[in-house]
Amino acid sequence: MGMGKTGFCYPGAERLIYASSFLLLILLTFSTVVHTEGSQPHTPQCRIQKCTTDFVSLTSHLNAAADGFDTEFCKALRAYSACTQRTAKSCRGNLVFHSAVLGISDLMSQHNCSKDGPTSPTHPETPVEPCNYHSRHQQHQQASWLGGGRGGAGGGGTVRPPNYLFCGLFGDPHLRTFKDHFQTCKVKGAWPLIDNNYLSVQVTNEPVVTGSSATATNKVTIIFKPYQECTDQKVYQAVTDDLPAAFVDGTISGGDGETKSLWVIEKSSGHHVEIHAAYIGVTVIVRQVGRYLTLAARVPEEMAMAYDDETQDLQLCVNGCPSSERIDRDGHLPLPLQQQAGMRHPHHHNHNHNHHHNHPQHQQQYQQQHQQLPRPHAQRVIYSLEAAMAKCREQLEMKDIYFHSCVFDLLTTGDANFTTAAYDALRDMKALHPKKERWHIYPHSGAPRGPETLLRPLFLLLCTLLTVLLW
């Protein structure tokens, strides 16, 4: 009554569908377990799991009460059978494979399906969008699987998403490379961050404080190179106090009017712009914080690595800064000179601290360095280490490398805008970096340690035991 068992057009069909579904569930579950445990040496090459998954996909939407159910179900069974025949050689002796073959035969008999006849397409043809990187990637992976290539075999015939890389630059400047190496560099003048066959990104840096080697970015130039029919060359350029919402030619997009392959989005006028290049799968974020610019980019690995080793080898995102341009020492940021000399913020006095800064020599050094700090666009002060850390904690909760970079920038420049720059850089990284487990990087002397560090005491203990035993 009301909720009766309906939808089956002949006696026994309900039991048949349930039995079929139960059989396929067992096959899928068992095949997954076998694939995971790797108990059979030939399982990695056997694609019976993919055949079964395709069959479920082809039949899950069918309604047994609808006209033409048997016809469509038989088409799917024949496609399932054809798939098992293609993978039969590599599945020889595989229990899951032979169970599937017997199950297919039983279902075909129950549904009176002929062995010969039309089959359902196991890979329905989807139109490939030539100016969409994800569409091309998916088509390439499917073609690799159908052709027996390694592109799809490793994942059981499933389409794997592209592998993305992240690069970011902010602050004095701090660089996060495609390999998640974190560096602080001088790099005064123009330097290439990215320079491959599809994209070029160049930054120009200027000194932020007289007498310091630290610089910050005041110009960003991005060149999107021509690609087939998707876009002509487009150049985006931003400088301090001019963060445009368009390319240099005045347009805001590339490609034809119907399918935009490249476009600029203004998120906050004069402060935040995003550029999306769908034809190469690239996203770039440019911000202005205070007087200086920050940049974050996500690039597919195959695009990032498409460059000439001889003519395009200088890429900071790929290889990091040259050793001669490094300010950090293997990831450790040294405190600026004024902190080593014991200089204090004029508004933060700690009476429990050693008062060496009252010495006339230190007062003179304080006044000289305080006068050297540029003041045209933001009020700059001398921060103590404690005051800088307190300021950075206002926006950065975790004491990772972004927090330490913030502290370094405040001690170096006295410009509180660098606190926001570090926070925005962290936000952009989280938005674009594909691997959450790599988001936070810690200084060597700081918080969570890597496995190699944790294993070092065990290694030393083993060495000691060996020494005792051999003695």
CSV table of C-alpha atoms in Angstrom, one decimal:
chain,number,residue,atom,x,y,z
A,1,MET,CA,0.0,0.0,0.0
A,2,GLY,CA,1.5,3.3,-1.0
A,3,MET,CA,5.0,2.0,-0.7
A,4,GLY,CA,4.6,-1.2,-2.5
A,5,LYS,CA,7.4,-2.9,-4.5
A,6,THR,CA,6.9,-1.5,-8.0
A,7,GLY,CA,9.1,-0.8,-11.0
A,8,PHE,CA,9.7,-4.4,-12.2
A,9,CYS,CA,8.0,-5.4,-15.5
A,10,TYR,CA,8.1,-9.2,-15.2
A,11,PRO,CA,7.9,-11.8,-12.4
A,12,GLY,CA,11.3,-12.5,-10.8
A,13,ALA,CA,12.9,-9.3,-12.1
A,14,GLU,CA,13.2,-7.8,-8.7
A,15,ARG,CA,15.2,-10.9,-7.4
A,16,LEU,CA,17.3,-10.9,-10.5
A,17,ILE,CA,18.3,-7.2,-10.2
A,18,TYR,CA,19.1,-7.6,-6.5
A,19,ALA,CA,21.1,-10.8,-7.2
A,20,SER,CA,23.0,-9.0,-10.0
A,21,SER,CA,23.7,-6.0,-7.8
A,22,PHE,CA,24.8,-8.3,-4.9
A,23,LEU,CA,27.1,-10.2,-7.3
A,24,LEU,CA,28.7,-7.1,-8.6
A,25,LEU,CA,29.2,-5.6,-5.2
A,26,ILE,CA,31.0,-8.8,-4.1
A,27,LEU,CA,33.2,-8.6,-7.3
A,28,LEU,CA,34.0,-4.9,-6.7
A,29,THR,CA,34.8,-5.4,-3.0
A,30,PHE,CA,36.9,-8.5,-3.5
A,31,SER,CA,38.7,-7.0,-6.5
A,32,THR,CA,39.5,-3.9,-4.5
A,33,VAL,CA,40.9,-6.0,-1.6
A,34,VAL,CA,43.0,-8.1,-3.9
A,35,HIS,CA,44.3,-5.0,-5.7
A,36,THR,CA,45.1,-3.3,-2.5
A,37,GLU,CA,46.9,-6.2,-0.8
A,38,GLY,CA,48.7,-7.2,-4.0
A,39,SER,CA,48.5,-10.9,-3.0
A,40,GLN,CA,48.6,-12.0,-6.6
A,41,PRO,CA,51.6,-11.0,-8.6
A,42,HIS,CA,49.7,-10.4,-11.8
A,43,THR,CA,46.8,-8.3,-10.3
A,44,PRO,CA,48.4,-4.8,-11.0
A,45,GLN,CA,48.2,-5.6,-14.7
A,46,CYS,CA,44.7,-7.1,-14.6
A,47,ARG,CA,42.0,-4.6,-15.4
A,48,ILE,CA,39.0,-6.6,-14.3
A,49,GLN,CA,38.2,-4.0,-11.7
A,50,LYS,CA,37.9,-1.3,-14.4
A,51,CYS,CA,35.6,-3.6,-16.5
A,52,THR,CA,33.3,-4.2,-13.5
A,53,THR,CA,33.3,-0.5,-12.6
A,54,ASP,CA,32.3,0.4,-16.2
A,55,PHE,CA,29.5,-2.1,-16.2
A,56,VAL,CA,28.1,-0.7,-12.9
A,57,SER,CA,28.3,2.8,-14.4
A,58,LEU,CA,26.5,1.7,-17.5
A,59,THR,CA,23.6,0.0,-15.6
A,60,SER,CA,23.2,1.9,-12.4
A,61,HIS,CA,20.8,4.4,-14.0
A,62,LEU,CA,18.6,1.7,-15.8
A,63,ASN,CA,15.0,1.2,-14.6
A,64,ALA,CA,13.8,-2.4,-14.9
A,65,ALA,CA,10.2,-1.1,-15.4
A,66,ALA,CA,11.1,1.1,-18.4
A,67,ASP,CA,10.7,0.0,-22.0
A,68,GLY,CA,13.9,-1.3,-23.5
A,69,PHE,CA,15.5,-2.3,-20.2
A,70,ASP,CA,16.6,-5.7,-21.5
A,71,THR,CA,18.0,-4.3,-24.6
A,72,GLU,CA,20.2,-1.8,-22.8
A,73,PHE,CA,21.1,-4.3,-20.1
A,74,CYS,CA,22.2,-6.8,-22.7
A,75,LYS,CA,24.3,-4.1,-24.4
A,76,ALA,CA,26.1,-3.4,-21.1
A,77,LEU,CA,26.7,-7.2,-20.5
A,78,ARG,CA,28.2,-7.6,-24.0
A,79,ALA,CA,30.4,-4.6,-23.3
A,80,TYR,CA,31.4,-6.1,-20.0
A,81,SER,CA,32.2,-9.4,-21.7
A,82,ALA,CA,34.3,-7.7,-24.4
A,83,CYS,CA,36.2,-5.9,-21.7
A,84,THR,CA,37.0,-9.2,-19.9
A,85,GLN,CA,38.2,-10.7,-23.2
A,86,ARG,CA,40.6,-7.8,-23.8
A,87,THR,CA,42.2,-8.2,-20.4
A,88,ALA,CA,42.0,-12.0,-20.2
A,89,LYS,CA,45.7,-12.6,-20.9
A,90,SER,CA,46.8,-10.4,-18.0
A,91,CYS,CA,44.1,-11.8,-15.7
A,92,ARG,CA,45.0,-15.5,-16.2
A,93,GLY,CA,44.5,-17.3,-12.9
A,94,ASN,CA,42.9,-14.3,-11.2
A,95,LEU,CA,40.0,-15.4,-9.1
A,96,VAL,CA,38.1,-12.2,-9.4
A,97,PHE,CA,38.4,-12.3,-13.2
A,98,HIS,CA,37.1,-15.8,-13.5
A,99,SER,CA,34.2,-15.1,-11.1
A,100,ALA,CA,33.2,-12.1,-13.3
A,101,VAL,CA,33.3,-14.2,-16.4
A,102,LEU,CA,31.0,-16.8,-14.8
A,103,GLY,CA,28.7,-14.1,-13.5
A,104,ILE,CA,28.4,-12.5,-17.0
A,105,SER,CA,27.5,-15.8,-18.5
A,106,ASP,CA,24.9,-16.4,-15.9
A,107,LEU,CA,23.3,-12.9,-16.3
A,108,MET,CA,23.3,-13.2,-20.1
A,109,SER,CA,21.4,-16.5,-19.8
A,110,GLN,CA,18.9,-15.1,-17.4
A,111,HIS,CA,18.3,-12.1,-19.6
A,112,ASN,CA,18.3,-14.1,-22.9
A,113,CYS,CA,21.1,-11.9,-24.2
A,114,SER,CA,22.7,-13.0,-27.5
A,115,LYS,CA,26.5,-13.0,-27.5
A,116,ASP,CA,26.5,-11.1,-30.7
A,117,GLY,CA,25.0,-7.7,-31.0
A,118,PRO,CA,25.5,-4.0,-30.2
A,119,THR,CA,27.4,-3.0,-27.1
A,120,SER,CA,27.3,0.0,-24.9
A,121,PRO,CA,30.3,2.3,-25.2
A,122,THR,CA,32.5,1.8,-22.1
A,123,HIS,CA,34.0,5.2,-22.7
A,124,PRO,CA,31.3,7.5,-24.0
A,125,GLU,CA,32.8,10.0,-26.3
A,126,THR,CA,33.0,13.4,-24.7
A,127,PRO,CA,33.9,16.4,-26.8
A,128,VAL,CA,37.4,17.6,-26.1
A,129,GLU,CA,37.8,21.3,-25.5
A,130,PRO,CA,41.1,22.1,-27.1
A,131,CYS,CA,41.5,25.4,-25.1
A,132,ASN,CA,40.8,23.7,-21.7
A,133,TYR,CA,43.8,22.0,-20.2
A,134,HIS,CA,41.7,19.7,-17.9
A,135,SER,CA,39.7,18.5,-20.9
A,136,ARG,CA,42.9,17.7,-22.9
A,137,HIS,CA,44.4,16.0,-19.9
A,138,GLN,CA,41.4,13.8,-19.4
A,139,GLN,CA,41.3,12.8,-23.1
A,140,HIS,CA,45.0,12.0,-23.1
A,141,GLN,CA,44.6,9.7,-20.0
A,142,GLN,CA,41.7,7.9,-21.5
A,143,ALA,CA,43.5,7.4,-24.7
A,144,SER,CA,46.5,6.1,-22.8
A,145,TRP,CA,44.4,3.5,-21.0
A,146,LEU,CA,42.6,2.4,-24.1
A,147,GLY,CA,45.9,2.0,-25.9
A,148,GLY,CA,47.4,0.0,-23.1
A,149,GLY,CA,49.7,2.8,-22.1
A,150,ARG,CA,50.9,3.3,-18.5
A,151,GLY,CA,49.0,6.6,-18.2
A,152,GLY,CA,45.9,4.9,-17.0
A,153,ALA,CA,47.0,1.4,-16.0
A,154,GLY,CA,48.5,2.5,-12.7
A,155,GLY,CA,45.2,3.8,-11.5
A,156,GLY,CA,43.1,0.9,-12.7
A,157,GLY,CA,42.0,2.8,-15.8
A,158,THR,CA,40.7,5.8,-13.8
A,159,VAL,CA,41.5,9.3,-14.9
A,160,ARG,CA,44.0,10.9,-12.5
A,161,PRO,CA,43.9,14.7,-12.0
A,162,PRO,CA,47.0,16.7,-13.2
A,163,ASN,CA,49.9,17.1,-10.8
A,164,TYR,CA,50.1,20.8,-9.8
A,165,LEU,CA,53.1,22.8,-8.5
A,166,PHE,CA,53.0,26.0,-6.4
A,167,CYS,CA,55.3,28.9,-6.3
A,168,GLY,CA,55.0,32.1,-4.2
A,169,LEU,CA,56.9,35.3,-3.6
A,170,PHE,CA,56.3,37.9,-0.9
A,171,GLY,CA,57.9,40.2,1.6
A,172,ASP,CA,61.7,40.9,1.6
A,173,PRO,CA,61.4,38.8,-0.6
A,174,HIS,CA,60.6,35.2,0.5
A,175,LEU,CA,60.4,32.6,-2.1
A,176,ARG,CA,58.6,29.3,-2.0
A,177,THR,CA,59.8,27.1,-5.0
A,178,PHE,CA,57.9,24.4,-6.9
A,179,LYS,CA,59.8,21.9,-4.7
A,180,ASP,CA,58.5,23.6,-1.5
A,181,HIS,CA,61.9,24.9,-0.7
A,182,PHE,CA,61.7,28.2,1.3
A,183,GLN,CA,64.3,30.8,0.7
A,184,THR,CA,64.9,34.5,1.5
A,185,CYS,CA,66.9,36.3,-1.2
A,186,LYS,CA,68.3,39.6,-2.2
A,187,VAL,CA,67.7,39.4,-6.0
A,188,LYS,CA,67.8,43.1,-6.6
A,189,GLY,CA,66.6,44.2,-10.0
A,190,ALA,CA,64.7,42.0,-12.5
A,191,TRP,CA,64.6,38.2,-12.1
A,192,PRO,CA,62.6,35.4,-13.8
A,193,LEU,CA,60.4,33.3,-11.5
A,194,ILE,CA,59.0,31.2,-14.3
A,195,ASP,CA,60.2,30.9,-17.9
A,196,ASN,CA,58.8,27.9,-19.9
A,197,ASN,CA,57.3,27.3,-23.3
A,198,TYR,CA,53.9,28.6,-22.2
A,199,LEU,CA,54.4,31.2,-19.5
A,200,SER,CA,57.0,33.8,-18.3
A,201,VAL,CA,56.8,35.5,-15.0
A,202,GLN,CA,59.4,38.2,-14.1
A,203,VAL,CA,59.6,40.3,-10.9
A,204,THR,CA,61.6,43.4,-10.2
A,205,ASN,CA,62.8,44.1,-6.7
A,206,GLU,CA,64.1,47.3,-5.0
A,207,PRO,CA,65.9,47.8,-1.7
A,208,VAL,CA,63.5,48.5,1.2
A,209,VAL,CA,65.9,49.9,3.7
A,210,THR,CA,69.1,51.7,3.2
A,211,GLY,CA,72.1,49.7,4.4
A,212,SER,CA,70.2,46.4,4.2
A,213,SER,CA,70.5,43.8,1.4
A,214,ALA,CA,66.7,43.0,1.7
A,215,THR,CA,64.5,43.9,-1.2
A,216,ALA,CA,60.8,43.8,-2.1
A,217,THR,CA,58.9,43.5,-5.3
A,218,ASN,CA,57.7,46.6,-7.0
A,219,LYS,CA,56.9,45.2,-10.5
A,220,VAL,CA,55.5,42.0,-11.9
A,221,THR,CA,55.4,41.1,-15.6
A,222,ILE,CA,53.5,38.0,-16.8
A,223,ILE,CA,53.7,36.9,-20.4
A,224,PHE,CA,51.2,34.3,-21.6
A,225,LYS,CA,52.7,33.0,-24.8
A,226,PRO,CA,50.6,32.2,-28.0
A,227,TYR,CA,49.0,28.8,-27.9
A,228,GLN,CA,47.4,27.3,-31.0
A,229,GLU,CA,44.0,29.0,-31.6
A,230,CYS,CA,43.4,29.6,-27.9
A,231,THR,CA,45.1,32.9,-27.4
A,232,ASP,CA,47.5,35.3,-28.9
A,233,GLN,CA,50.3,36.6,-26.7
A,234,LYS,CA,49.0,38.5,-23.7
A,235,VAL,CA,51.1,40.6,-21.3
A,236,TYR,CA,50.0,41.6,-17.8
A,237,GLN,CA,52.1,44.1,-15.9
A,238,ALA,CA,51.7,45.5,-12.4
A,239,VAL,CA,53.8,48.1,-10.6
A,240,THR,CA,53.5,49.8,-7.2
A,241,ASP,CA,50.2,51.8,-7.0
A,242,ASP,CA,49.1,50.4,-10.4
A,243,LEU,CA,47.5,47.0,-10.2
A,244,PRO,CA,45.4,46.9,-13.4
A,245,ALA,CA,42.4,44.7,-14.0
A,246,ALA,CA,43.4,44.2,-17.6
A,247,PHE,CA,46.3,43.2,-19.9
A,248,VAL,CA,48.6,45.9,-21.3
A,249,ASP,CA,46.5,45.9,-24.5
A,250,GLY,CA,43.4,46.9,-22.5
A,251,THR,CA,41.6,43.6,-22.9
A,252,ILE,CA,40.5,41.5,-20.0
A,253,SER,CA,40.4,38.1,-21.7
A,254,GLY,CA,42.0,36.0,-24.4
A,255,GLY,CA,40.4,33.6,-26.9
A,256,ASP,CA,37.1,33.9,-28.7
A,257,GLY,CA,34.0,35.4,-27.2
A,258,GLU,CA,32.2,32.1,-26.6
A,259,THR,CA,35.0,30.2,-24.9
A,260,LYS,CA,37.4,32.3,-22.9
A,261,SER,CA,40.7,30.6,-22.4
A,262,LEU,CA,42.4,33.4,-20.5
A,263,TRP,CA,40.9,36.1,-18.3
A,264,VAL,CA,41.6,38.6,-15.6
A,265,ILE,CA,39.4,39.0,-12.5
A,266,GLU,CA,39.7,42.0,-10.2
A,267,LYS,CA,39.0,40.8,-6.6
A,268,SER,CA,39.7,44.1,-4.9
A,269,SER,CA,40.4,47.3,-6.8
A,270,GLY,CA,44.1,48.2,-6.6
A,271,HIS,CA,44.8,45.4,-4.2
A,272,HIS,CA,44.0,41.9,-5.5
A,273,VAL,CA,43.9,40.5,-9.1
A,274,GLU,CA,43.6,36.9,-10.3
A,275,ILE,CA,44.5,35.7,-13.7
A,276,HIS,CA,43.2,32.3,-15.0
A,277,ALA,CA,44.7,30.6,-18.0
A,278,ALA,CA,42.4,27.7,-18.6
A,279,TYR,CA,44.2,26.6,-21.8
A,280,ILE,CA,47.3,25.7,-19.8
A,281,GLY,CA,45.7,25.1,-16.3
A,282,VAL,CA,47.5,28.1,-14.7
A,283,THR,CA,46.2,30.4,-12.0
A,284,VAL,CA,48.2,33.5,-10.8
A,285,ILE,CA,47.4,35.8,-7.9
A,286,VAL,CA,48.9,39.3,-7.7
A,287,ARG,CA,48.4,41.5,-4.7
A,288,GLN,CA,49.6,44.9,-3.5
A,289,VAL,CA,50.1,45.2,0.2
A,290,GLY,CA,51.5,48.5,1.3
A,291,ARG,CA,54.0,49.6,-1.3
A,292,TYR,CA,55.0,46.2,-2.5
A,293,LEU,CA,53.6,43.3,-4.6
A,294,THR,CA,53.1,39.6,-3.8
A,295,LEU,CA,52.7,36.8,-6.3
A,296,ALA,CA,51.3,33.2,-6.1
A,297,ALA,CA,51.1,30.8,-9.0
A,298,ARG,CA,49.7,27.3,-9.5
A,299,VAL,CA,51.1,25.5,-12.6
A,300,PRO,CA,50.6,21.9,-13.9
A,301,GLU,CA,53.9,20.1,-13.6
A,302,GLU,CA,54.1,19.2,-17.3
A,303,MET,CA,53.8,22.8,-18.2
A,304,ALA,CA,56.2,24.0,-15.6
A,305,MET,CA,58.9,21.6,-16.7
A,306,ALA,CA,58.5,22.3,-20.5
A,307,TYR,CA,61.5,24.5,-21.0
A,308,ASP,CA,65.0,24.5,-22.5
A,309,ASP,CA,67.7,23.6,-20.1
A,310,GLU,CA,70.2,25.8,-21.8
A,311,THR,CA,68.3,29.0,-22.4
A,312,GLN,CA,65.7,28.8,-19.6
A,313,ASP,CA,67.6,27.4,-16.7
A,314,LEU,CA,67.4,30.6,-14.6
A,315,GLN,CA,64.0,30.2,-13.0
A,316,LEU,CA,63.7,31.0,-9.3
A,317,CYS,CA,60.5,28.9,-8.9
A,318,VAL,CA,62.3,25.9,-10.4
A,319,ASN,CA,65.8,26.1,-9.1
A,320,GLY,CA,65.6,28.7,-6.3
A,321,CYS,CA,67.8,31.7,-5.8
A,322,PRO,CA,71.6,31.5,-6.6
A,323,SER,CA,73.6,30.9,-3.5
A,324,SER,CA,75.2,34.3,-3.8
A,325,GLU,CA,71.7,35.9,-3.5
A,326,ARG,CA,70.6,34.0,-0.4
A,327,ILE,CA,70.0,35.9,2.8
A,328,ASP,CA,68.9,32.9,4.8
A,329,ARG,CA,71.2,30.1,5.9
A,330,ASP,CA,69.7,26.9,4.8
A,331,GLY,CA,66.2,28.1,5.7
A,332,HIS,CA,67.3,29.9,8.9
A,333,LEU,CA,66.7,33.6,8.9
A,334,PRO,CA,69.3,35.6,10.9
A,335,LEU,CA,68.1,38.5,13.0
A,336,PRO,CA,68.8,41.9,11.7
A,337,LEU,CA,71.8,43.8,13.2
A,338,GLN,CA,69.7,46.1,15.4
A,339,GLN,CA,68.3,43.1,17.3
A,340,GLN,CA,71.7,41.6,17.8
A,341,ALA,CA,72.7,44.9,19.3
A,342,GLY,CA,69.8,44.9,21.7
A,343,MET,CA,67.8,47.7,20.2
A,344,ARG,CA,64.2,48.1,21.5
A,345,HIS,CA,60.9,49.4,20.3
A,346,PRO,CA,60.5,52.9,21.8
A,347,HIS,CA,57.0,51.9,23.1
A,348,HIS,CA,57.9,48.4,24.4
A,349,HIS,CA,60.1,48.5,27.6
A,350,ASN,CA,60.8,45.3,29.4
A,351,HIS,CA,62.4,46.1,32.8
A,352,ASN,CA,63.5,42.5,33.3
A,353,HIS,CA,65.6,42.7,30.1
A,354,ASN,CA,69.3,43.7,30.1
A,355,HIS,CA,69.4,47.4,29.4
A,356,HIS,CA,72.5,47.6,27.1
A,357,HIS,CA,70.5,49.8,24.7
A,358,ASN,CA,70.9,52.7,27.2
A,359,HIS,CA,74.6,52.9,26.4
A,360,PRO,CA,75.5,56.1,24.4
A,361,GLN,CA,77.1,54.1,21.6
A,362,HIS,CA,73.9,52.0,21.1
A,363,GLN,CA,71.7,55.1,21.3
A,364,GLN,CA,73.7,56.7,18.5
A,365,GLN,CA,73.4,53.4,16.5
A,366,TYR,CA,69.7,53.4,17.2
A,367,GLN,CA,69.3,57.0,15.9
A,368,GLN,CA,71.4,56.4,12.8
A,369,GLN,CA,69.5,53.3,11.8
A,370,HIS,CA,66.1,54.8,12.7
A,371,GLN,CA,66.9,57.8,10.4
A,372,GLN,CA,67.8,55.4,7.6
A,373,LEU,CA,64.3,53.8,7.5
A,374,PRO,CA,62.3,55.2,4.5
A,375,ARG,CA,59.0,56.7,5.4
A,376,PRO,CA,57.3,57.9,2.3
A,377,HIS,CA,54.2,55.6,2.3
A,378,ALA,CA,54.0,53.9,5.7
A,379,GLN,CA,55.0,54.7,9.2
A,380,ARG,CA,58.0,52.6,10.1
A,381,VAL,CA,59.2,52.0,13.6
A,382,ILE,CA,61.9,49.9,15.2
A,383,TYR,CA,60.4,46.7,16.5
A,384,SER,CA,61.9,44.6,19.3
A,385,LEU,CA,61.9,40.9,18.8
A,386,GLU,CA,59.0,40.5,21.3
A,387,ALA,CA,57.0,43.3,19.7
A,388,ALA,CA,57.5,41.9,16.2
A,389,MET,CA,56.4,38.4,17.3
A,390,ALA,CA,53.4,39.8,19.0
A,391,LYS,CA,52.5,41.8,15.9
A,392,CYS,CA,52.8,38.7,13.6
A,393,ARG,CA,50.7,36.6,16.0
A,394,GLU,CA,47.8,38.9,15.4
A,395,GLN,CA,47.3,37.3,12.0
A,396,LEU,CA,49.5,34.2,11.9
A,397,GLU,CA,48.7,31.6,14.5
A,398,MET,CA,51.2,28.9,13.6
A,399,LYS,CA,54.9,29.5,14.0
A,400,ASP,CA,55.8,28.2,10.6
A,401,ILE,CA,58.1,29.8,8.1
A,402,TYR,CA,55.4,32.4,7.2
A,403,PHE,CA,55.4,33.6,10.8
A,404,HIS,CA,59.2,33.7,11.0
A,405,SER,CA,59.3,35.6,7.7
A,406,CYS,CA,56.9,38.1,9.1
A,407,VAL,CA,59.1,38.6,12.1
A,408,PHE,CA,62.2,39.0,10.0
A,409,ASP,CA,60.4,41.6,7.8
A,410,LEU,CA,59.2,43.7,10.7
A,411,LEU,CA,62.7,43.7,12.3
A,412,THR,CA,64.3,44.6,8.9
A,413,THR,CA,61.9,47.2,7.7
A,414,GLY,CA,59.7,48.3,10.6
A,415,ASP,CA,56.8,48.3,8.1
A,416,ALA,CA,53.7,46.7,9.6
A,417,ASN,CA,52.3,46.1,6.0
A,418,PHE,CA,54.6,43.1,5.8
A,419,THR,CA,52.6,41.3,8.4
A,420,THR,CA,49.5,41.5,6.1
A,421,ALA,CA,51.7,40.5,3.2
A,422,ALA,CA,52.8,37.3,5.0
A,423,TYR,CA,49.2,36.5,6.0
A,424,ASP,CA,47.9,37.0,2.4
A,425,ALA,CA,50.8,34.9,1.0
A,426,LEU,CA,49.7,32.1,3.4
A,427,ARG,CA,46.1,32.4,2.3
A,428,ASP,CA,47.0,32.3,-1.4
A,429,MET,CA,49.2,29.3,-0.8
A,430,LYS,CA,46.4,27.4,0.8
A,431,ALA,CA,44.1,28.4,-2.0
A,432,LEU,CA,46.5,27.2,-4.7
A,433,HIS,CA,48.8,24.6,-3.2
A,434,PRO,CA,47.4,21.1,-4.1
A,435,LYS,CA,48.9,19.2,-1.1
A,436,LYS,CA,47.6,20.2,2.3
A,437,GLU,CA,50.2,18.1,4.1
A,438,ARG,CA,52.9,20.4,2.7
A,439,TRP,CA,51.3,23.7,3.5
A,440,HIS,CA,53.3,24.4,6.6
A,441,ILE,CA,57.1,24.5,6.6
A,442,TYR,CA,59.0,25.0,9.8
A,443,PRO,CA,62.5,26.3,10.4
A,444,HIS,CA,65.1,23.8,11.2
A,445,SER,CA,65.2,24.9,14.8
A,446,GLY,CA,61.4,25.2,15.2
A,447,ALA,CA,58.4,23.1,15.8
A,448,PRO,CA,57.4,19.8,14.1
A,449,ARG,CA,60.4,17.9,12.8
A,450,GLY,CA,60.6,15.6,9.8
A,451,PRO,CA,61.1,11.9,9.9
A,452,GLU,CA,64.8,12.1,9.2
A,453,THR,CA,65.2,14.3,12.3
A,454,LEU,CA,63.2,12.0,14.5
A,455,LEU,CA,65.2,9.0,13.4
A,456,ARG,CA,68.6,10.7,14.1
A,457,PRO,CA,68.6,9.8,17.9
A,458,LEU,CA,67.8,6.2,17.0
A,459,PHE,CA,70.6,6.1,14.5
A,460,LEU,CA,73.1,7.5,17.1
A,461,LEU,CA,71.9,4.8,19.6
A,462,LEU,CA,72.5,2.1,17.1
A,463,CYS,CA,76.0,3.4,16.4
A,464,THR,CA,76.7,3.5,20.1
A,465,LEU,CA,75.5,-0.1,20.5
A,466,LEU,CA,77.7,-1.3,17.6
A,467,THR,CA,80.7,0.5,19.1
A,468,VAL,CA,80.2,-1.2,22.4
A,469,LEU,CA,79.7,-4.6,20.8
A,470,LEU,CA,82.7,-4.3,18.6
A,471,TRP,CA,84.9,-3.0,21.4
